């Protein structure tokens, strides 16, 4: 095996492993936190049960990572035409030993400090991960007899090239932007490559098609892009999806859909409506694209959450109940309690009424006119009615 192939195998396996590690690290940390919270609530956080359960979770984590390492190496050997040999199993064995050493110690183990049964943790880990090497050995033999890939998939090769281009992306400013790479292929040959920001404030597809192939016929070509082509741009710029349609490409292979739910899938729909075939990267390559764009995806999710909260706030602030309460700020209203007691409720009236001090879409603050003591109540637990006897509002409070 020459050095070039060895490097390709190593790079492929490293990317595959990194994607699996990122996901497994997060899931394992969450599971351990939930486990400790449950045992703490039961008052047995320092018991042997904690050690056994966390050893089980960490064992599954190690098995996942060792399996991911083996999967990446086996796939890479086959994809690049190298013999699937014993070095794969040795790599898996070395990784298991390294992870056992790392996770057996504080703080990586996840155990709470002072657990009396800590000495049992390492043996439990070894037991819980003992079968993974036999599983991988069997997998290696199976793949020698029944290959997963008959030959290197050209789509995969060009998709990986697009990901490599995306890594070169240059941000326009301090805001999170997607890292996008584009490859144009015609008749099996790469005719153009580009990445976002290669030229200032330009999308990768625009650079690949218009700046590098403005005078070339790309009709019938396939474009590999790591992000779903955009459908909106500020005038006079043209959206990438429309450029692809205008240049009459035959197929577009996409790394991931746009994380913005307002436009997610619309680029693909426009291309399909124009008769252009669309396809997504293989799942493992999509994971690499998502990992590469984790900051951009996180920013989009935060924007969605903020927009949802703002929408809810506006909706609640124009709620007639809130509007009516705000009119009574500084005024006294009648207040009755509707309080759960046993299997029923007890109703009572505030003898002095209450002054409305403040109110918004979340809560209302009331003050006793005599004692000046204040209490706040969730707006969802307050019914706004009218007290005809005193000619003022009446608030019924569920408690």
C-alpha positions as a LaTeX table, in Angstrom:
\begin{tabular}{lrrr}
\hline
Residue & $x$ (\AA) & $y$ (\AA) & $z$ (\AA) \\
\hline
Unk1 & 0.00 & 0.00 & 0.00 \\
Unk2 & 1.54 & 3.30 & $-1.07$ \\
Unk3 & 1.70 & 6.40 & 1.12 \\
Unk4 & $-1.03$ & 8.25 & $-0.78$ \\
Unk5 & $-3.56$ & 5.46 & $-0.25$ \\
Unk6 & $-2.55$ & 5.10 & 3.40 \\
Unk7 & $-3.12$ & 8.82 & 3.95 \\
Unk8 & $-6.53$ & 8.68 & 2.26 \\
Unk9 & $-7.52$ & 5.75 & 4.46 \\
Unk10 & $-6.31$ & 7.52 & 7.59 \\
Unk11 & $-8.14$ & 10.74 & 6.68 \\
Unk12 & $-11.38$ & 8.93 & 5.87 \\
Unk13 & $-11.29$ & 6.90 & 9.08 \\
Unk14 & $-10.48$ & 9.99 & 11.16 \\
Unk15 & $-13.44$ & 11.95 & 9.75 \\
Unk16 & $-15.82$ & 9.04 & 10.26 \\
Unk17 & $-14.58$ & 8.53 & 13.82 \\
Unk18 & $-14.81$ & 12.23 & 14.67 \\
Unk19 & $-18.46$ & 12.36 & 13.61 \\
Unk20 & $-19.31$ & 9.29 & 15.71 \\
Unk21 & $-17.32$ & 10.57 & 18.69 \\
Unk22 & $-19.08$ & 13.93 & 18.71 \\
Unk23 & $-22.51$ & 12.29 & 18.78 \\
Unk24 & $-21.59$ & 9.56 & 21.29 \\
Unk25 & $-19.83$ & 12.00 & 23.66 \\
Unk26 & $-22.94$ & 14.15 & 23.90 \\
Unk27 & $-25.35$ & 11.23 & 24.33 \\
Unk28 & $-23.13$ & 9.57 & 26.96 \\
Unk29 & $-22.74$ & 12.75 & 28.99 \\
Unk30 & $-26.52$ & 13.25 & 28.97 \\
Unk31 & $-27.21$ & 9.64 & 30.00 \\
Unk32 & $-24.69$ & 9.80 & 32.86 \\
Unk33 & $-26.17$ & 13.08 & 34.12 \\
Unk34 & $-29.67$ & 11.58 & 34.08 \\
Unk35 & $-28.39$ & 8.45 & 35.85 \\
Unk36 & $-26.72$ & 10.40 & 38.65 \\
Unk37 & $-29.76$ & 12.60 & 39.08 \\
Unk38 & $-31.99$ & 9.55 & 39.48 \\
Unk39 & $-29.69$ & 7.90 & 42.04 \\
Unk40 & $-29.25$ & 11.20 & 43.92 \\
Unk41 & $-33.01$ & 11.57 & 44.16 \\
Unk42 & $-33.16$ & 8.10 & 45.72 \\
Unk43 & $-30.30$ & 8.89 & 48.11 \\
Unk44 & $-27.99$ & 6.18 & 46.70 \\
Unk45 & $-25.61$ & 8.29 & 44.61 \\
Unk46 & $-22.54$ & 6.70 & 46.26 \\
Unk47 & $-23.78$ & 3.13 & 45.98 \\
Unk48 & $-22.47$ & 0.25 & 43.92 \\
Unk49 & $-25.54$ & 0.62 & 41.72 \\
Unk50 & $-24.17$ & 3.92 & 40.48 \\
Unk51 & $-20.87$ & 2.30 & 39.57 \\
Unk52 & $-22.57$ & $-0.58$ & 37.72 \\
Unk53 & $-24.94$ & 1.68 & 35.76 \\
Unk54 & $-22.30$ & 4.24 & 34.73 \\
Unk55 & $-19.92$ & 1.41 & 33.81 \\
Unk56 & $-22.64$ & 0.05 & 31.55 \\
Unk57 & $-23.17$ & 3.44 & 29.90 \\
Unk58 & $-19.44$ & 4.05 & 29.46 \\
Unk59 & $-18.99$ & 0.53 & 28.15 \\
Unk60 & $-21.57$ & 1.17 & 25.45 \\
Unk61 & $-19.77$ & 4.44 & 24.68 \\
Unk62 & $-16.43$ & 2.63 & 24.24 \\
Unk63 & $-18.05$ & $-0.05$ & 22.08 \\
Unk64 & $-19.62$ & 2.64 & 19.88 \\
Unk65 & $-16.30$ & 4.41 & 19.35 \\
Unk66 & $-14.30$ & 1.21 & 18.73 \\
Unk67 & $-16.95$ & 0.01 & 16.27 \\
Unk68 & $-16.91$ & 3.40 & 14.50 \\
Unk69 & $-13.13$ & 3.21 & 14.21 \\
Unk70 & $-13.32$ & $-0.27$ & 12.70 \\
Unk71 & $-16.17$ & 0.67 & 10.37 \\
Unk72 & $-14.25$ & 3.67 & 9.06 \\
Unk73 & $-11.09$ & 1.66 & 8.47 \\
Unk74 & $-12.90$ & $-1.26$ & 6.81 \\
Unk75 & $-14.88$ & 1.08 & 4.53 \\
Unk76 & $-11.78$ & 3.10 & 3.66 \\
Unk77 & $-9.69$ & 0.01 & 2.84 \\
Unk78 & $-12.40$ & $-1.23$ & 0.54 \\
Unk79 & $-13.13$ & 2.14 & $-1.07$ \\
Unk80 & $-9.48$ & 2.79 & $-1.91$ \\
Unk81 & $-8.72$ & $-0.74$ & $-3.06$ \\
Unk82 & $-6.52$ & $-1.77$ & $-0.11$ \\
Unk83 & $-6.52$ & $-5.24$ & 1.40 \\
Unk84 & $-8.65$ & $-5.62$ & 4.53 \\
Unk85 & $-6.02$ & $-7.05$ & 6.87 \\
Unk86 & $-5.26$ & $-7.60$ & 10.53 \\
Unk87 & $-4.11$ & $-4.02$ & 11.06 \\
Unk88 & $-7.77$ & $-2.99$ & 11.39 \\
Unk89 & $-8.34$ & $-5.30$ & 14.35 \\
Unk90 & $-5.08$ & $-4.14$ & 15.94 \\
Unk91 & $-6.18$ & $-0.53$ & 15.61 \\
Unk92 & $-9.50$ & $-1.37$ & 17.24 \\
Unk93 & $-7.74$ & $-3.23$ & 20.05 \\
Unk94 & $-5.38$ & $-0.30$ & 20.67 \\
Unk95 & $-8.27$ & 2.17 & 20.73 \\
Unk96 & $-10.22$ & 0.04 & 23.23 \\
Unk97 & $-7.18$ & $-0.13$ & 25.53 \\
Unk98 & $-6.65$ & 3.63 & 25.25 \\
Unk99 & $-10.29$ & 4.40 & 26.00 \\
Unk100 & $-10.32$ & 2.01 & 28.95 \\
Unk101 & $-7.31$ & 3.81 & 30.45 \\
Unk102 & $-8.79$ & 7.25 & 29.86 \\
Unk103 & $-12.33$ & 6.53 & 31.05 \\
Unk104 & $-11.24$ & 4.53 & 34.10 \\
Unk105 & $-9.86$ & 7.67 & 35.75 \\
Unk106 & $-11.46$ & 10.80 & 37.23 \\
Unk107 & $-13.06$ & 12.93 & 35.93 \\
Unk108 & $-13.58$ & 11.14 & 32.61 \\
Unk109 & $-15.26$ & 8.16 & 34.29 \\
Unk110 & $-18.31$ & 10.27 & 35.16 \\
Unk111 & $-18.57$ & 8.81 & 38.66 \\
Unk112 & $-19.29$ & 11.14 & 41.60 \\
Unk113 & $-16.22$ & 11.62 & 43.81 \\
Unk114 & $-15.92$ & 9.35 & 46.82 \\
Unk115 & $-17.75$ & 6.29 & 45.45 \\
Unk116 & $-16.61$ & 3.39 & 47.66 \\
Unk117 & $-16.88$ & 0.83 & 44.86 \\
Unk118 & $-14.65$ & 2.77 & 42.46 \\
Unk119 & $-12.12$ & $-0.11$ & 42.34 \\
Unk120 & $-14.75$ & $-2.23$ & 40.61 \\
Unk121 & $-15.26$ & 0.30 & 37.80 \\
Unk122 & $-12.34$ & $-0.74$ & 35.55 \\
Unk123 & $-13.13$ & $-4.49$ & 35.72 \\
Unk124 & $-16.77$ & $-3.74$ & 34.89 \\
Unk125 & $-15.69$ & $-1.64$ & 31.89 \\
Unk126 & $-13.46$ & $-4.46$ & 30.63 \\
Unk127 & $-16.33$ & $-6.92$ & 30.95 \\
Unk128 & $-18.79$ & $-4.63$ & 29.19 \\
Unk129 & $-16.41$ & $-4.10$ & 26.25 \\
Unk130 & $-14.94$ & $-7.58$ & 26.06 \\
Unk131 & $-16.99$ & $-8.81$ & 23.11 \\
Unk132 & $-16.48$ & $-5.88$ & 20.74 \\
Unk133 & $-13.16$ & $-7.15$ & 19.34 \\
Unk134 & $-14.67$ & $-10.54$ & 18.50 \\
Unk135 & $-17.54$ & $-8.78$ & 16.78 \\
Unk136 & $-15.12$ & $-6.72$ & 14.68 \\
Unk137 & $-13.02$ & $-9.79$ & 13.83 \\
Unk138 & $-16.15$ & $-11.47$ & 12.46 \\
Unk139 & $-17.07$ & $-8.30$ & 10.57 \\
Unk140 & $-13.64$ & $-8.21$ & 8.93 \\
Unk141 & $-14.01$ & $-11.79$ & 7.71 \\
Unk142 & $-17.50$ & $-11.07$ & 6.38 \\
Unk143 & $-16.32$ & $-8.03$ & 4.43 \\
Unk144 & $-13.45$ & $-10.01$ & 2.91 \\
Unk145 & $-15.98$ & $-12.48$ & 1.52 \\
Unk146 & $-18.84$ & $-10.06$ & 0.80 \\
Unk147 & $-17.57$ & $-6.52$ & 0.04 \\
Unk148 & $-19.84$ & $-3.60$ & 0.82 \\
Unk149 & $-18.58$ & $-1.61$ & $-2.17$ \\
Unk150 & $-17.91$ & $-3.28$ & $-5.49$ \\
Unk151 & $-15.95$ & $-0.26$ & $-6.65$ \\
Unk152 & $-15.26$ & 3.29 & $-5.63$ \\
Unk153 & $-18.49$ & 5.26 & $-6.09$ \\
Unk154 & $-17.72$ & 8.36 & $-8.20$ \\
Unk155 & $-20.52$ & 10.26 & $-6.47$ \\
Unk156 & $-18.83$ & 9.63 & $-3.15$ \\
Unk157 & $-15.46$ & 10.75 & $-4.45$ \\
Unk158 & $-16.86$ & 14.02 & $-5.81$ \\
Unk159 & $-18.92$ & 14.59 & $-2.64$ \\
Unk160 & $-15.74$ & 14.23 & $-0.57$ \\
Unk161 & $-14.06$ & 16.76 & $-2.86$ \\
Unk162 & $-16.93$ & 19.18 & $-2.20$ \\
Unk163 & $-16.46$ & 18.72 & 1.56 \\
Unk164 & $-12.73$ & 19.41 & 1.17 \\
Unk165 & $-13.61$ & 22.61 & $-0.68$ \\
Unk166 & $-16.08$ & 23.59 & 2.05 \\
Unk167 & $-13.30$ & 23.43 & 4.64 \\
Unk168 & $-11.60$ & 26.31 & 2.78 \\
Unk169 & $-14.63$ & 28.63 & 3.16 \\
Unk170 & $-13.97$ & 32.20 & 4.26 \\
Unk171 & $-16.59$ & 33.95 & 6.49 \\
Unk172 & $-17.97$ & 37.28 & 5.29 \\
Unk173 & $-18.07$ & 38.81 & 8.79 \\
Unk174 & $-18.24$ & 37.84 & 12.46 \\
Unk175 & $-21.65$ & 36.17 & 12.13 \\
Unk176 & $-21.85$ & 32.37 & 11.70 \\
Unk177 & $-22.01$ & 31.50 & 8.00 \\
Unk178 & $-22.26$ & 28.08 & 6.34 \\
Unk179 & $-19.11$ & 26.47 & 4.98 \\
Unk180 & $-19.98$ & 25.47 & 1.43 \\
Unk181 & $-18.01$ & 23.73 & $-1.27$ \\
Unk182 & $-19.13$ & 23.06 & $-4.87$ \\
Unk183 & $-17.78$ & 20.75 & $-7.56$ \\
Unk184 & $-18.97$ & 20.79 & $-11.19$ \\
Unk185 & $-18.52$ & 17.50 & $-13.04$ \\
Unk186 & $-19.19$ & 16.86 & $-16.73$ \\
Unk187 & $-18.58$ & 13.61 & $-18.57$ \\
Unk188 & $-16.94$ & 12.21 & $-15.46$ \\
Unk189 & $-14.37$ & 15.01 & $-15.23$ \\
Unk190 & $-14.15$ & 17.86 & $-12.71$ \\
Unk191 & $-14.44$ & 21.13 & $-14.64$ \\
Unk192 & $-14.75$ & 23.57 & $-11.73$ \\
Unk193 & $-14.31$ & 23.77 & $-7.96$ \\
Unk194 & $-15.22$ & 26.60 & $-5.59$ \\
Unk195 & $-15.92$ & 27.43 & $-1.95$ \\
Unk196 & $-17.91$ & 30.14 & $-0.23$ \\
Unk197 & $-15.95$ & 33.34 & 0.21 \\
Unk198 & $-13.34$ & 32.37 & $-2.38$ \\
Unk199 & $-14.35$ & 35.71 & $-3.83$ \\
Unk200 & $-15.77$ & 38.24 & $-1.37$ \\
Unk201 & $-19.44$ & 37.70 & $-0.43$ \\
Unk202 & $-20.00$ & 35.14 & $-3.20$ \\
Unk203 & $-21.69$ & 31.78 & $-2.87$ \\
Unk204 & $-19.80$ & 28.68 & $-3.95$ \\
Unk205 & $-22.20$ & 27.77 & $-6.79$ \\
Unk206 & $-21.96$ & 31.27 & $-8.26$ \\
Unk207 & $-18.16$ & 31.15 & $-8.26$ \\
Unk208 & $-18.06$ & 27.65 & $-9.78$ \\
Unk209 & $-20.60$ & 28.38 & $-12.53$ \\
Unk210 & $-20.41$ & 32.07 & $-13.34$ \\
Unk211 & $-16.89$ & 33.18 & $-12.48$ \\
Unk212 & $-15.03$ & 30.04 & $-13.56$ \\
Unk213 & $-17.34$ & 28.64 & $-16.27$ \\
Unk214 & $-19.08$ & 31.72 & $-17.62$ \\
Unk215 & $-18.25$ & 30.86 & $-21.25$ \\
Unk216 & $-18.48$ & 27.08 & $-20.98$ \\
Unk217 & $-21.44$ & 24.87 & $-21.70$ \\
Unk218 & $-22.36$ & 23.05 & $-18.50$ \\
Unk219 & $-25.70$ & 21.69 & $-19.72$ \\
Unk220 & $-26.02$ & 18.10 & $-18.52$ \\
Unk221 & $-23.38$ & 18.49 & $-15.81$ \\
Unk222 & $-23.66$ & 17.29 & $-12.21$ \\
Unk223 & $-23.04$ & 19.75 & $-9.39$ \\
Unk224 & $-21.97$ & 18.52 & $-5.95$ \\
Unk225 & $-22.67$ & 21.11 & $-3.23$ \\
Unk226 & $-22.45$ & 20.68 & 0.53 \\
Unk227 & $-25.50$ & 22.87 & 1.24 \\
Unk228 & $-28.93$ & 22.99 & $-0.37$ \\
Unk229 & $-28.83$ & 25.77 & $-3.02$ \\
Unk230 & $-30.32$ & 29.05 & $-1.82$ \\
Unk231 & $-33.64$ & 30.32 & $-3.16$ \\
Unk232 & $-33.44$ & 33.98 & $-2.08$ \\
Unk233 & $-30.78$ & 36.68 & $-2.56$ \\
Unk234 & $-30.87$ & 40.44 & $-2.33$ \\
Unk235 & $-31.42$ & 42.14 & $-5.69$ \\
Unk236 & $-29.66$ & 42.12 & $-8.12$ \\
Unk237 & $-28.06$ & 38.83 & $-7.06$ \\
Unk238 & $-29.65$ & 35.63 & $-8.40$ \\
Unk239 & $-30.34$ & 32.67 & $-6.08$ \\
Unk240 & $-28.10$ & 29.67 & $-6.64$ \\
Unk241 & $-31.05$ & 27.35 & $-7.36$ \\
Unk242 & $-32.11$ & 29.59 & $-10.26$ \\
Unk243 & $-28.55$ & 29.74 & $-11.60$ \\
Unk244 & $-28.41$ & 25.96 & $-11.66$ \\
Unk245 & $-31.72$ & 25.89 & $-13.53$ \\
Unk246 & $-30.58$ & 28.55 & $-16.02$ \\
Unk247 & $-27.36$ & 26.65 & $-16.75$ \\
Unk248 & $-29.44$ & 23.50 & $-17.34$ \\
Unk249 & $-27.44$ & 21.14 & $-15.15$ \\
Unk250 & $-28.81$ & 17.60 & $-15.11$ \\
Unk251 & $-28.28$ & 16.67 & $-11.48$ \\
Unk252 & $-27.44$ & 18.26 & $-8.12$ \\
Unk253 & $-26.04$ & 16.18 & $-5.24$ \\
Unk254 & $-26.49$ & 17.91 & $-1.87$ \\
Unk255 & $-24.65$ & 17.49 & 1.43 \\
Unk256 & $-27.33$ & 18.78 & 3.81 \\
Unk257 & $-30.63$ & 20.63 & 3.69 \\
Unk258 & $-30.77$ & 24.24 & 4.80 \\
Unk259 & $-31.23$ & 24.31 & 8.62 \\
Unk260 & $-33.62$ & 27.26 & 8.33 \\
Unk261 & $-37.11$ & 25.65 & 8.46 \\
Unk262 & $-38.62$ & 28.52 & 6.45 \\
Unk263 & $-36.61$ & 27.57 & 3.35 \\
Unk264 & $-35.61$ & 23.99 & 4.08 \\
Unk265 & $-36.37$ & 21.80 & 1.06 \\
Unk266 & $-37.49$ & 24.67 & $-1.17$ \\
Unk267 & $-34.22$ & 24.63 & $-3.13$ \\
Unk268 & $-34.67$ & 20.94 & $-3.89$ \\
Unk269 & $-38.29$ & 21.54 & $-4.85$ \\
Unk270 & $-37.36$ & 24.28 & $-7.33$ \\
Unk271 & $-34.73$ & 22.05 & $-8.93$ \\
Unk272 & $-37.10$ & 19.09 & $-9.17$ \\
Unk273 & $-39.85$ & 21.26 & $-10.65$ \\
Unk274 & $-37.35$ & 22.27 & $-13.35$ \\
Unk275 & $-36.62$ & 18.63 & $-14.16$ \\
Unk276 & $-33.26$ & 18.53 & $-12.38$ \\
Unk277 & $-32.53$ & 15.34 & $-10.48$ \\
Unk278 & $-31.51$ & 15.82 & $-6.84$ \\
Unk279 & $-29.80$ & 13.45 & $-4.44$ \\
Unk280 & $-28.32$ & 13.67 & $-0.95$ \\
Unk281 & $-24.80$ & 12.71 & 0.13 \\
Unk282 & $-24.43$ & 9.35 & 1.90 \\
Unk283 & $-25.36$ & 9.61 & 5.57 \\
Unk284 & $-21.79$ & 9.46 & 6.87 \\
Unk285 & $-20.73$ & 12.30 & 4.57 \\
Unk286 & $-23.80$ & 14.32 & 5.55 \\
Unk287 & $-22.68$ & 13.91 & 9.17 \\
Unk288 & $-19.31$ & 15.40 & 8.24 \\
Unk289 & $-21.00$ & 18.37 & 6.56 \\
Unk290 & $-23.21$ & 18.92 & 9.62 \\
Unk291 & $-20.21$ & 18.70 & 11.93 \\
Unk292 & $-18.34$ & 21.20 & 9.77 \\
Unk293 & $-21.30$ & 23.59 & 9.98 \\
Unk294 & $-22.19$ & 23.04 & 13.64 \\
Unk295 & $-21.81$ & 26.76 & 14.51 \\
Unk296 & $-24.09$ & 27.80 & 11.66 \\
Unk297 & $-26.68$ & 25.13 & 12.53 \\
Unk298 & $-26.61$ & 26.14 & 16.21 \\
Unk299 & $-27.10$ & 29.80 & 15.26 \\
Unk300 & $-30.09$ & 28.92 & 13.09 \\
Unk301 & $-31.68$ & 26.91 & 15.90 \\
Unk302 & $-31.18$ & 29.77 & 18.34 \\
Unk303 & $-32.79$ & 32.17 & 15.87 \\
Unk304 & $-35.77$ & 29.81 & 15.59 \\
Unk305 & $-36.14$ & 29.62 & 19.37 \\
Unk306 & $-35.88$ & 33.41 & 19.71 \\
Unk307 & $-38.46$ & 33.93 & 16.97 \\
Unk308 & $-40.83$ & 31.45 & 18.61 \\
Unk309 & $-40.50$ & 33.15 & 22.00 \\
Unk310 & $-41.03$ & 36.57 & 20.43 \\
Unk311 & $-44.12$ & 35.36 & 18.59 \\
Unk312 & $-45.52$ & 33.87 & 21.78 \\
Unk313 & $-44.74$ & 37.04 & 23.72 \\
Unk314 & $-46.48$ & 39.25 & 21.17 \\
Unk315 & $-49.47$ & 36.92 & 21.10 \\
Unk316 & $-49.73$ & 36.94 & 24.88 \\
Unk317 & $-49.24$ & 40.70 & 25.20 \\
Unk318 & $-52.24$ & 41.32 & 22.95 \\
Unk319 & $-54.30$ & 38.79 & 24.91 \\
Unk320 & $-57.48$ & 40.68 & 26.00 \\
Unk321 & $-56.93$ & 39.41 & 29.55 \\
Unk322 & $-53.48$ & 41.02 & 29.72 \\
Unk323 & $-54.70$ & 44.20 & 28.06 \\
Unk324 & $-57.54$ & 44.53 & 30.57 \\
Unk325 & $-55.25$ & 43.95 & 33.55 \\
Unk326 & $-52.81$ & 46.58 & 32.32 \\
Unk327 & $-55.66$ & 49.11 & 32.33 \\
Unk328 & $-56.09$ & 48.44 & 36.07 \\
Unk329 & $-52.46$ & 48.99 & 37.07 \\
Unk330 & $-52.51$ & 51.00 & 40.31 \\
Unk331 & $-56.21$ & 50.24 & 40.89 \\
Unk332 & $-57.90$ & 47.93 & 43.38 \\
Unk333 & $-59.68$ & 44.81 & 42.10 \\
Unk334 & $-61.67$ & 42.03 & 43.76 \\
Unk335 & $-59.72$ & 38.81 & 44.24 \\
Unk336 & $-61.02$ & 35.31 & 44.97 \\
Unk337 & $-58.94$ & 32.18 & 45.56 \\
Unk338 & $-59.95$ & 28.85 & 44.03 \\
Unk339 & $-57.63$ & 26.57 & 46.00 \\
Unk340 & $-57.34$ & 22.79 & 45.67 \\
Unk341 & $-58.02$ & 20.98 & 48.95 \\
Unk342 & $-58.12$ & 17.19 & 49.07 \\
Unk343 & $-60.36$ & 16.03 & 46.23 \\
Unk344 & $-62.09$ & 19.36 & 45.86 \\
Unk345 & $-61.61$ & 23.11 & 46.06 \\
Unk346 & $-62.07$ & 25.84 & 48.68 \\
Unk347 & $-63.10$ & 29.32 & 47.56 \\
Unk348 & $-62.14$ & 32.42 & 49.56 \\
Unk349 & $-62.15$ & 36.19 & 49.04 \\
Unk350 & $-59.32$ & 38.62 & 49.75 \\
Unk351 & $-60.99$ & 40.87 & 52.35 \\
Unk352 & $-59.24$ & 44.06 & 51.23 \\
Unk353 & $-59.15$ & 43.28 & 47.55 \\
Unk354 & $-55.80$ & 43.84 & 45.84 \\
Unk355 & $-54.03$ & 46.52 & 43.85 \\
Unk356 & $-52.66$ & 45.53 & 40.41 \\
Unk357 & $-48.97$ & 46.47 & 40.56 \\
Unk358 & $-47.73$ & 45.03 & 37.29 \\
Unk359 & $-48.76$ & 42.61 & 34.56 \\
Unk360 & $-47.26$ & 41.06 & 31.44 \\
Unk361 & $-47.72$ & 37.96 & 29.32 \\
Unk362 & $-46.20$ & 35.74 & 32.04 \\
Unk363 & $-47.50$ & 36.95 & 35.40 \\
Unk364 & $-49.47$ & 39.52 & 37.38 \\
Unk365 & $-48.29$ & 41.15 & 40.63 \\
Unk366 & $-50.91$ & 42.02 & 43.27 \\
Unk367 & $-50.51$ & 44.05 & 46.48 \\
Unk368 & $-52.65$ & 43.98 & 49.62 \\
Unk369 & $-53.80$ & 47.61 & 50.13 \\
Unk370 & $-53.46$ & 47.33 & 53.90 \\
Unk371 & $-50.32$ & 45.25 & 54.56 \\
Unk372 & $-48.60$ & 46.34 & 51.32 \\
Unk373 & $-47.42$ & 42.73 & 50.88 \\
Unk374 & $-47.06$ & 41.64 & 47.25 \\
Unk375 & $-47.61$ & 38.31 & 45.51 \\
Unk376 & $-47.15$ & 37.27 & 41.90 \\
Unk377 & $-49.27$ & 34.74 & 40.02 \\
Unk378 & $-48.91$ & 33.04 & 36.67 \\
Unk379 & $-51.16$ & 34.71 & 34.14 \\
Unk380 & $-52.35$ & 31.25 & 33.08 \\
Unk381 & $-53.82$ & 30.71 & 36.57 \\
Unk382 & $-55.78$ & 33.99 & 36.60 \\
Unk383 & $-59.30$ & 34.43 & 35.25 \\
Unk384 & $-60.39$ & 38.02 & 34.59 \\
Unk385 & $-64.07$ & 38.65 & 35.31 \\
Unk386 & $-66.19$ & 41.62 & 36.44 \\
Unk387 & $-67.48$ & 42.34 & 39.94 \\
Unk388 & $-70.81$ & 44.21 & 39.40 \\
Unk389 & $-71.34$ & 44.73 & 43.11 \\
Unk390 & $-68.16$ & 46.83 & 43.44 \\
Unk391 & $-68.11$ & 47.93 & 39.79 \\
Unk392 & $-64.54$ & 46.73 & 39.20 \\
Unk393 & $-62.57$ & 43.74 & 37.89 \\
Unk394 & $-62.63$ & 40.43 & 39.71 \\
Unk395 & $-59.69$ & 38.06 & 39.50 \\
Unk396 & $-60.26$ & 34.36 & 40.17 \\
Unk397 & $-56.91$ & 32.74 & 41.03 \\
Unk398 & $-56.39$ & 28.98 & 40.67 \\
Unk399 & $-53.97$ & 27.82 & 43.37 \\
\hline
\end{tabular}
